[in-house]
PDB file of C-alpha atoms in Angstrom:
ATOM      1  CA  ARG A   4      -0.024  -0.037   0.038  1.00 79.00           C
ATOM      2  CA  LEU A   5       2.893   2.309   0.747  1.00 86.00           C
ATOM      3  CA  LYS A   6       4.330   1.620  -2.792  1.00 85.00           C
ATOM      4  CA  GLN A   7       0.874   2.380  -4.301  1.00 82.00           C
ATOM      5  CA  ALA A   8       0.728   5.700  -2.337  1.00 87.00           C
ATOM      6  CA  LEU A   9       4.211   6.744  -3.316  1.00 90.00           C
ATOM      7  CA  LEU A  10       3.547   5.794  -7.132  1.00 87.00           C
ATOM      8  CA  ASN A  11       0.580   8.098  -7.006  1.00 86.00           C
ATOM      9  CA  LEU A  12       2.574  11.035  -5.548  1.00 92.00           C
ATOM     10  CA  LEU A  13       5.439  10.515  -7.894  1.00 91.00           C
ATOM     11  CA  SER A  14       3.184  10.045 -10.975  1.00 87.00           C
ATOM     12  CA  ASN A  15       1.638  13.490 -10.183  1.00 86.00           C
ATOM     13  CA  ALA A  16       5.047  15.110  -9.602  1.00 90.00           C
ATOM     14  CA  VAL A  17       6.060  13.806 -13.062  1.00 89.00           C
ATOM     15  CA  LYS A  18       2.733  14.760 -14.817  1.00 85.00           C
ATOM     16  CA  TYR A  19       2.474  18.266 -13.311  1.00 86.00           C
ATOM     17  CA  ASN A  20       6.062  19.284 -13.505  1.00 89.00           C
ATOM     18  CA  ARG A  21       7.543  21.829 -16.042  1.00 88.00           C
ATOM     19  CA  ALA A  22      10.060  21.128 -18.816  1.00 89.00           C
ATOM     20  CA  GLN A  23      13.449  20.327 -17.402  1.00 91.00           C
ATOM     21  CA  GLY A  24      11.870  20.217 -14.042  1.00 93.00           C
ATOM     22  CA  ARG A  25      13.103  18.293 -11.017  1.00 95.00           C
ATOM     23  CA  ILE A  26      11.664  16.081  -8.363  1.00 95.00           C
ATOM     24  CA  HIS A  27      13.035  15.511  -4.818  1.00 95.00           C
ATOM     25  CA  LEU A  28      12.435  12.592  -2.727  1.00 94.00           C
ATOM     26  CA  VAL A  29      13.198  13.185   1.022  1.00 94.00           C
ATOM     27  CA  VAL A  30      12.857  10.641   3.861  1.00 94.00           C
ATOM     28  CA  GLN A  31      13.056  11.868   7.617  1.00 93.00           C
ATOM     29  CA  THR A  32      12.683   9.960  10.728  1.00 91.00           C
ATOM     30  CA  ARG A  33      11.527  11.918  13.857  1.00 85.00           C
ATOM     31  CA  GLN A  34      10.332  11.208  17.415  1.00 84.00           C
ATOM     32  CA  SER A  35       6.969  12.365  18.513  1.00 77.00           C
ATOM     33  CA  GLU A  36       4.636  11.882  21.398  1.00 77.00           C
ATOM     34  CA  ARG A  37       3.085   8.959  19.469  1.00 74.00           C
ATOM     35  CA  GLY A  38       6.494   7.318  19.052  1.00 81.00           C
ATOM     36  CA  ALA A  39       9.029   6.962  16.092  1.00 88.00           C
ATOM     37  CA  ARG A  40       7.631   8.061  12.767  1.00 91.00           C
ATOM     38  CA  THR A  41       8.947   8.343   9.128  1.00 94.00           C
ATOM     39  CA  ARG A  42       7.982  11.160   6.782  1.00 94.00           C
ATOM     40  CA  ILE A  43       8.510  10.818   3.095  1.00 96.00           C
ATOM     41  CA  GLY A  44       8.111  14.045   1.072  1.00 95.00           C
ATOM     42  CA  VAL A  45       7.785  14.320  -2.811  1.00 96.00           C
ATOM     43  CA  ALA A  46       8.613  17.788  -4.088  1.00 95.00           C
ATOM     44  CA  ASP A  47       8.372  18.990  -7.624  1.00 95.00           C
ATOM     45  CA  THR A  48       9.116  22.223  -9.555  1.00 95.00           C
ATOM     46  CA  GLY A  49       5.745  22.444 -11.366  1.00 91.00           C
ATOM     47  CA  ILE A  50       2.934  25.104 -11.475  1.00 85.00           C
ATOM     48  CA  GLY A  51       2.073  24.929  -7.960  1.00 87.00           C
ATOM     49  CA  ILE A  52      -1.348  25.374  -6.332  1.00 86.00           C
ATOM     50  CA  ALA A  53      -2.782  28.641  -4.761  1.00 85.00           C
ATOM     51  CA  ALA A  54      -2.724  28.506  -0.861  1.00 83.00           C
ATOM     52  CA  GLU A  55      -6.462  29.089  -0.589  1.00 82.00           C
ATOM     53  CA  ARG A  56      -7.176  25.961  -2.499  1.00 82.00           C
ATOM     54  CA  LEU A  57      -4.640  23.611  -1.258  1.00 82.00           C
ATOM     55  CA  ASN A  58      -7.148  21.946   1.002  1.00 79.00           C
ATOM     56  CA  GLU A  59      -9.231  20.863  -2.004  1.00 83.00           C
ATOM     57  CA  VAL A  60      -6.533  18.560  -3.444  1.00 84.00           C
ATOM     58  CA  PHE A  61      -7.610  15.595  -1.341  1.00 82.00           C
ATOM     59  CA  GLN A  62     -11.365  15.772  -2.346  1.00 79.00           C
ATOM     60  CA  PRO A  63     -12.708  13.348  -4.867  1.00 69.00           C
ATOM     61  CA  PHE A  64     -12.903  14.413  -8.529  1.00 56.00           C
ATOM     62  CA  THR A  65     -10.871  17.591  -7.863  1.00 60.00           C
ATOM     63  CA  ARG A  66      -8.182  18.369 -10.682  1.00 53.00           C
ATOM     64  CA  LEU A  67      -6.645  21.581  -9.478  1.00 53.00           C
ATOM     65  CA  LEU A  68      -3.326  20.754 -11.089  1.00 53.00           C
ATOM     66  CA  GLY A  69      -4.957  19.697 -14.363  1.00 48.00           C
ATOM     67  CA  GLU A  70      -7.703  22.389 -14.736  1.00 50.00           C
ATOM     68  CA  GLN A  71      -5.545  24.437 -17.189  1.00 50.00           C
ATOM     69  CA  SER A  72      -3.838  21.724 -18.967  1.00 51.00           C
ATOM     70  CA  GLU A  73      -4.653  18.780 -21.324  1.00 51.00           C
ATOM     71  CA  ILE A  74      -3.328  16.238 -18.942  1.00 51.00           C
ATOM     72  CA  GLU A  75      -5.894  13.416 -18.422  1.00 49.00           C
ATOM     73  CA  GLY A  76      -6.824  12.266 -15.072  1.00 48.00           C
ATOM     74  CA  THR A  77      -9.684  11.192 -12.885  1.00 47.00           C
ATOM     75  CA  GLY A  78      -9.236  13.419  -9.883  1.00 56.00           C
ATOM     76  CA  ILE A  79      -9.297  10.655  -7.340  1.00 70.00           C
ATOM     77  CA  GLY A  80      -5.514   9.603  -7.125  1.00 76.00           C
ATOM     78  CA  LEU A  81      -4.915  11.791  -4.132  1.00 84.00           C
ATOM     79  CA  THR A  82      -8.224  10.777  -2.523  1.00 82.00           C
ATOM     80  CA  ILE A  83      -7.306   7.147  -2.608  1.00 81.00           C
ATOM     81  CA  THR A  84      -3.771   7.841  -1.584  1.00 85.00           C
ATOM     82  CA  LYS A  85      -5.026   9.791   1.567  1.00 87.00           C
ATOM     83  CA  ARG A  86      -7.371   6.851   2.368  1.00 83.00           C
ATOM     84  CA  LEU A  87      -4.564   4.350   2.101  1.00 83.00           C
ATOM     85  CA  ILE A  88      -2.292   6.283   4.476  1.00 88.00           C
ATOM     86  CA  GLU A  89      -5.064   6.888   6.971  1.00 87.00           C
ATOM     87  CA  LEU A  90      -5.844   3.200   7.004  1.00 82.00           C
ATOM     88  CA  MET A  91      -2.184   2.504   7.845  1.00 83.00           C
ATOM     89  CA  GLY A  92      -2.301   4.896  10.764  1.00 86.00           C
ATOM     90  CA  GLY A  93      -0.581   7.656   9.032  1.00 91.00           C
ATOM     91  CA  GLU A  94      -1.130  11.210   7.796  1.00 93.00           C
ATOM     92  CA  ILE A  95      -0.909  13.140   4.411  1.00 93.00           C
ATOM     93  CA  GLY A  96      -0.273  16.670   3.740  1.00 92.00           C
ATOM     94  CA  ALA A  97       0.720  19.239   1.104  1.00 92.00           C
ATOM     95  CA  GLU A  98       2.537  22.507   0.609  1.00 93.00           C
ATOM     96  CA  SER A  99       2.715  24.460  -2.404  1.00 91.00           C
ATOM     97  CA  GLU A 100       3.727  27.820  -4.007  1.00 89.00           C
ATOM     98  CA  VAL A 101       2.221  29.080  -7.253  1.00 89.00           C
ATOM     99  CA  GLY A 102       4.967  29.130 -10.013  1.00 87.00           C
ATOM    100  CA  ALA A 103       7.452  27.289  -7.793  1.00 90.00           C
ATOM    101  CA  GLY A 104       6.107  23.803  -7.207  1.00 92.00           C
ATOM    102  CA  SER A 105       4.440  21.469  -4.764  1.00 93.00           C
ATOM    103  CA  ARG A 106       5.475  19.215  -1.895  1.00 94.00           C
ATOM    104  CA  PHE A 107       3.451  16.379  -0.765  1.00 95.00           C
ATOM    105  CA  TRP A 108       4.351  14.197   2.261  1.00 94.00           C
ATOM    106  CA  VAL A 109       3.059  11.090   4.127  1.00 94.00           C
ATOM    107  CA  GLU A 110       4.041  10.292   7.571  1.00 94.00           C
ATOM    108  CA  LEU A 111       3.667   6.774   9.038  1.00 93.00           C
ATOM    109  CA  PRO A 112       4.478   5.127  12.381  1.00 91.00           C
ATOM    110  CA  ASN A 113       7.632   3.028  12.277  1.00 88.00           C
ATOM    111  CA  ALA A 114       7.106  -0.672  12.638  1.00 78.00           C
ATOM    112  CA  SER A 115       8.760  -2.350  15.682  1.00 66.00           C
ATOM    113  CA  VAL A 116      11.417  -4.901  14.690  1.00 57.00           C
ATOM    114  CA  GLN A 117      11.189  -8.189  16.442  1.00 53.00           C
ATOM    115  CA  ARG A 118      14.353 -10.144  17.011  1.00 50.00           C
ATOM    116  CA  PRO A 119      14.510 -13.885  15.939  1.00 49.00           C
ATOM    117  CA  ASP A 120      15.048 -14.951  19.394  1.00 50.00           C
ATOM    118  CA  ASP A 121      12.112 -12.984  20.851  1.00 46.00           C
ATOM    119  CA  HIS A 122       9.348 -15.518  21.598  1.00 43.00           C
ATOM    120  CA  SER A 123       7.036 -12.940  23.327  1.00 42.00           C
ATOM    121  CA  ASN A 124       5.051 -12.380  20.157  1.00 44.00           C
ATOM    122  CA  VAL A 125       1.310 -12.234  20.483  1.00 39.00           C
ATOM    123  CA  SER A 126      -0.576 -15.348  18.976  1.00 39.00           C
ATOM    124  CA  PRO A 127      -3.079 -14.425  16.221  1.00 39.00           C
ATOM    125  CA  GLY A 128      -6.638 -13.688  17.235  1.00 39.00           C
ATOM    126  CA  ALA A 129      -9.374 -16.102  16.931  1.00 36.00           C
ATOM    127  CA  GLY A 130     -10.484 -16.554  13.327  1.00 36.00           C
ATOM    128  CA  THR A 131      -7.097 -15.122  11.952  1.00 35.00           C
ATOM    129  CA  GLN A 132      -5.447 -17.413   9.481  1.00 39.00           C
ATOM    130  CA  VAL A 133      -1.636 -16.910   9.047  1.00 40.00           C
ATOM    131  CA  LEU A 134      -0.436 -18.316   5.709  1.00 39.00           C
ATOM    132  CA  PRO A 135       2.877 -18.991   4.348  1.00 44.00           C
ATOM    133  CA  ALA A 136       4.152 -16.435   1.826  1.00 47.00           C
ATOM    134  CA  SER A 137       4.029 -18.998  -0.898  1.00 52.00           C
ATOM    135  CA  ASP A 138       0.280 -19.683  -0.349  1.00 68.00           C
ATOM    136  CA  GLU A 139      -0.611 -16.026  -0.693  1.00 80.00           C
ATOM    137  CA  ARG A 140      -2.506 -15.229  -3.942  1.00 89.00           C
ATOM    138  CA  ARG A 141      -2.131 -11.621  -5.276  1.00 92.00           C
ATOM    139  CA  VAL A 142      -5.115 -10.211  -7.283  1.00 94.00           C
ATOM    140  CA  LEU A 143      -4.792  -6.851  -8.887  1.00 94.00           C
ATOM    141  CA  CYS A 144      -7.791  -4.857  -9.731  1.00 95.00           C
ATOM    142  CA  ILE A 145      -7.513  -2.029 -12.269  1.00 95.00           C
ATOM    143  CA  ASP A 146     -10.642   0.283 -12.312  1.00 93.00           C
ATOM    144  CA  ASP A 147     -10.915   4.067 -12.361  1.00 88.00           C
ATOM    145  CA  ASN A 148     -14.272   3.877 -10.369  1.00 86.00           C
ATOM    146  CA  PRO A 149     -13.532   3.933  -6.516  1.00 82.00           C
ATOM    147  CA  SER A 150     -17.059   2.223  -6.034  1.00 83.00           C
ATOM    148  CA  ASN A 151     -15.905  -0.649  -7.984  1.00 87.00           C
ATOM    149  CA  LEU A 152     -12.607  -1.012  -6.264  1.00 86.00           C
ATOM    150  CA  LYS A 153     -14.494  -0.927  -2.891  1.00 85.00           C
ATOM    151  CA  LEU A 154     -16.805  -3.582  -4.265  1.00 88.00           C
ATOM    152  CA  MET A 155     -14.035  -5.854  -5.190  1.00 89.00           C
ATOM    153  CA  THR A 156     -12.420  -5.345  -1.819  1.00 86.00           C
ATOM    154  CA  GLN A 157     -15.703  -6.344  -0.085  1.00 86.00           C
ATOM    155  CA  ILE A 158     -16.031  -9.494  -2.260  1.00 89.00           C
ATOM    156  CA  LEU A 159     -12.537 -10.721  -2.208  1.00 88.00           C
ATOM    157  CA  GLY A 160     -11.696  -9.595   1.291  1.00 81.00           C
ATOM    158  CA  ARG A 161     -13.566 -12.479   2.620  1.00 79.00           C
ATOM    159  CA  ARG A 162     -10.785 -14.962   1.677  1.00 83.00           C
ATOM    160  CA  ALA A 163      -7.682 -14.934   3.861  1.00 82.00           C
ATOM    161  CA  ASP A 164      -5.464 -16.334   1.229  1.00 86.00           C
ATOM    162  CA  LEU A 165      -5.920 -13.363  -1.090  1.00 89.00           C
ATOM    163  CA  ARG A 166      -4.139  -9.959  -1.240  1.00 87.00           C
ATOM    164  CA  LEU A 167      -5.889  -7.475  -3.218  1.00 88.00           C
ATOM    165  CA  LEU A 168      -3.909  -4.769  -4.984  1.00 89.00           C
ATOM    166  CA  ALA A 169      -5.907  -1.852  -6.304  1.00 88.00           C
ATOM    167  CA  ALA A 170      -5.126   0.643  -9.160  1.00 89.00           C
ATOM    168  CA  HIS A 171      -7.338   3.498  -9.988  1.00 87.00           C
ATOM    169  CA  ALA A 172      -5.638   4.290 -13.203  1.00 88.00           C
ATOM    170  CA  PRO A 173      -4.355   2.161 -16.068  1.00 91.00           C
ATOM    171  CA  GLN A 174      -0.696   3.096 -15.942  1.00 89.00           C
ATOM    172  CA  LEU A 175      -0.563   2.517 -12.332  1.00 88.00           C
ATOM    173  CA  GLY A 176      -2.134  -0.820 -12.806  1.00 91.00           C
ATOM    174  CA  ILE A 177       0.497  -1.784 -15.285  1.00 93.00           C
ATOM    175  CA  ASP A 178       3.340  -0.597 -12.801  1.00 89.00           C
ATOM    176  CA  LEU A 179       1.752  -2.609 -10.071  1.00 89.00           C
ATOM    177  CA  ALA A 180       1.623  -5.692 -12.248  1.00 92.00           C
ATOM    178  CA  LEU A 181       5.159  -5.420 -13.136  1.00 90.00           C
ATOM    179  CA  ALA A 182       6.153  -4.769  -9.616  1.00 87.00           C
ATOM    180  CA  HIS A 183       4.113  -7.465  -7.825  1.00 89.00           C
ATOM    181  CA  ARG A 184       3.520 -10.019 -10.578  1.00 92.00           C
ATOM    182  CA  PRO A 185       0.015 -10.926  -9.365  1.00 94.00           C
ATOM    183  CA  HIS A 186      -1.606 -14.307  -9.998  1.00 95.00           C
ATOM    184  CA  LEU A 187      -4.682 -12.765 -11.289  1.00 96.00           C
ATOM    185  CA  ILE A 188      -5.702  -9.284 -13.015  1.00 97.00           C
ATOM    186  CA  LEU A 189      -9.287  -7.919 -12.865  1.00 97.00           C
ATOM    187  CA  LEU A 190      -9.524  -5.297 -15.507  1.00 96.00           C
ATOM    188  CA  ASP A 191     -12.174  -2.745 -16.264  1.00 95.00           C
ATOM    189  CA  ILE A 192     -12.700  -1.995 -19.934  1.00 94.00           C
ATOM    190  CA  ASN A 193     -13.970   1.606 -20.012  1.00 91.00           C
ATOM    191  CA  MET A 194     -11.156   3.812 -18.539  1.00 90.00           C
ATOM    192  CA  PRO A 195     -10.014   7.420 -19.569  1.00 86.00           C
ATOM    193  CA  GLY A 196      -6.746   7.613 -21.430  1.00 86.00           C
ATOM    194  CA  MET A 197      -6.133   3.939 -21.914  1.00 91.00           C
ATOM    195  CA  ASP A 198      -9.016   1.524 -22.165  1.00 94.00           C
ATOM    196  CA  GLY A 199      -8.867  -2.179 -20.990  1.00 95.00           C
ATOM    197  CA  TYR A 200      -7.954  -3.505 -24.430  1.00 96.00           C
ATOM    198  CA  GLU A 201      -4.970  -1.274 -24.517  1.00 96.00           C
ATOM    199  CA  VAL A 202      -3.886  -2.363 -21.052  1.00 96.00           C
ATOM    200  CA  LEU A 203      -4.287  -5.934 -21.861  1.00 97.00           C
ATOM    201  CA  ALA A 204      -2.169  -5.527 -25.018  1.00 96.00           C
ATOM    202  CA  VAL A 205       0.655  -3.920 -22.902  1.00 95.00           C
ATOM    203  CA  LEU A 206       0.482  -6.880 -20.448  1.00 96.00           C
ATOM    204  CA  GLN A 207       0.619  -9.489 -23.139  1.00 96.00           C
ATOM    205  CA  ARG A 208       3.770  -7.837 -24.725  1.00 95.00           C
ATOM    206  CA  ASP A 209       5.736  -7.934 -21.508  1.00 94.00           C
ATOM    207  CA  PRO A 210       7.323 -11.255 -20.633  1.00 93.00           C
ATOM    208  CA  VAL A 211       6.878 -10.490 -16.951  1.00 92.00           C
ATOM    209  CA  THR A 212       3.156 -10.315 -17.266  1.00 95.00           C
ATOM    210  CA  ASN A 213       1.947 -12.035 -20.368  1.00 94.00           C
ATOM    211  CA  ARG A 214       1.239 -15.408 -18.568  1.00 94.00           C
ATOM    212  CA  ILE A 215      -1.014 -13.687 -15.957  1.00 96.00           C
ATOM    213  CA  PRO A 216      -4.708 -14.501 -16.442  1.00 96.00           C
ATOM    214  CA  VAL A 217      -6.646 -11.257 -17.070  1.00 97.00           C
ATOM    215  CA  ILE A 218     -10.500 -11.158 -16.419  1.00 97.00           C
ATOM    216  CA  ALA A 219     -12.492  -8.307 -17.925  1.00 96.00           C
ATOM    217  CA  ILE A 220     -15.222  -6.750 -15.662  1.00 93.00           C
ATOM    218  CA  THR A 221     -17.361  -4.441 -17.618  1.00 91.00           C
ATOM    219  CA  ALA A 222     -20.858  -3.049 -18.293  1.00 89.00           C
ATOM    220  CA  ASN A 223     -20.344  -3.971 -21.930  1.00 90.00           C
ATOM    221  CA  ALA A 224     -22.691  -6.848 -22.100  1.00 86.00           C
ATOM    222  CA  LEU A 225     -23.588  -7.242 -25.826  1.00 90.00           C
ATOM    223  CA  VAL A 226     -22.725 -10.640 -27.478  1.00 91.00           C
ATOM    224  CA  SER A 227     -20.402  -8.873 -29.809  1.00 93.00           C
ATOM    225  CA  ASP A 228     -18.698  -7.203 -26.828  1.00 92.00           C
ATOM    226  CA  ILE A 229     -18.108 -10.625 -25.171  1.00 92.00           C
ATOM    227  CA  GLU A 230     -16.755 -12.112 -28.312  1.00 94.00           C
ATOM    228  CA  ARG A 231     -14.438  -9.189 -28.771  1.00 95.00           C
ATOM    229  CA  GLY A 232     -13.197  -9.559 -25.306  1.00 94.00           C
ATOM    230  CA  ARG A 233     -12.392 -13.358 -25.611  1.00 93.00           C
ATOM    231  CA  ALA A 234     -10.689 -12.902 -28.994  1.00 96.00           C
ATOM    232  CA  ALA A 235      -8.439 -10.257 -27.461  1.00 96.00           C
ATOM    233  CA  GLY A 236      -7.153 -12.608 -24.839  1.00 96.00           C
ATOM    234  CA  PHE A 237      -9.185 -12.158 -21.713  1.00 96.00           C
ATOM    235  CA  ARG A 238      -9.304 -15.400 -19.779  1.00 95.00           C
ATOM    236  CA  ASP A 239     -13.024 -14.733 -19.018  1.00 95.00           C
ATOM    237  CA  TYR A 240     -15.441 -11.716 -19.363  1.00 95.00           C
ATOM    238  CA  ILE A 241     -17.679 -10.730 -16.465  1.00 94.00           C
ATOM    239  CA  THR A 242     -20.514  -8.406 -17.145  1.00 92.00           C
ATOM    240  CA  LYS A 243     -22.164  -5.920 -14.588  1.00 87.00           C
ATOM    241  CA  PRO A 244     -24.093  -6.210 -12.414  1.00 88.00           C
ATOM    242  CA  ILE A 245     -21.909  -8.914 -10.986  1.00 90.00           C
ATOM    243  CA  ASP A 246     -23.300 -12.151 -10.097  1.00 91.00           C
ATOM    244  CA  VAL A 247     -21.030 -12.724  -7.001  1.00 91.00           C
ATOM    245  CA  THR A 248     -21.218 -16.546  -6.960  1.00 91.00           C
ATOM    246  CA  ALA A 249     -20.326 -16.968 -10.572  1.00 92.00           C
ATOM    247  CA  PHE A 250     -17.625 -14.217 -10.266  1.00 94.00           C
ATOM    248  CA  LEU A 251     -15.973 -16.192  -7.248  1.00 92.00           C
ATOM    249  CA  ARG A 252     -16.100 -19.409  -9.207  1.00 93.00           C
ATOM    250  CA  VAL A 253     -14.365 -17.783 -12.212  1.00 94.00           C
ATOM    251  CA  VAL A 254     -11.694 -16.219  -9.824  1.00 94.00           C
ATOM    252  CA  GLU A 255     -11.075 -19.555  -8.233  1.00 92.00           C
ATOM    253  CA  GLU A 256     -10.640 -21.208 -11.591  1.00 93.00           C
ATOM    254  CA  ALA A 257      -8.163 -18.619 -12.727  1.00 93.00           C
ATOM    255  CA  LEU A 258      -6.159 -19.001  -9.520  1.00 91.00           C
ATOM    256  CA  GLN A 259      -6.187 -22.821  -9.837  1.00 86.00           C
ATOM    257  CA  TYR A 260      -4.851 -22.246 -13.284  1.00 72.00           C
ATOM    258  CA  GLN A 261      -1.919 -20.359 -11.916  1.00 63.00           C
ATOM    259  CA  ARG A 262      -0.831 -22.929  -9.303  1.00 59.00           C
TER     260      ARG A 262
END
């Protein structure tokens, strides 16, 4: 999740920078009344944001940086980043100066390091299943709609053996696929900038990802749409509204294929 949050911040720093601009990544550790914390800052030399509007950047579908440019975006990247960081017990903030650039930072509590000979660790709570790393199945969902990502989390979160990775933008999804090599990819078809077929083509061309099964999840439910999807190379084609039972069966079959 931290990787995903930093990819979002770095992506913005690249997109909204100026020609021959710079990006600075700074990591600082500090002590606070809440214990040791690490702050990671991403600063750019782009157009900047007016001080009176800075508090709007984390609101969904707000594109302050892209209002006066042709750069495409959904306006939810920073909203998702904020949510991810807060779920991990952290904070996120921003500083900016018009014409000079912006600096976004995330701050998280440091993890306590347990020594190998320390046997005082607390046993898992009732109902918690601890799995060997080799048994974990990684599922990447690429969808620009936050509601759809939330739905996938609710459906797949019931399985203790799955780890769901979420990407709200096509390029971020490709980056996460290359970095994490998931066992399965759930891919929306209708996305801005790069649709699902274009994303699938990129994944098929790369030797790192070309063997990962990809399932289309889309509202395009015509027979011709389904035929096109299967011809393009999707392992399966799920139409909305989703039949949860059938969807879970398709997911299980795809994961079994990867074992």
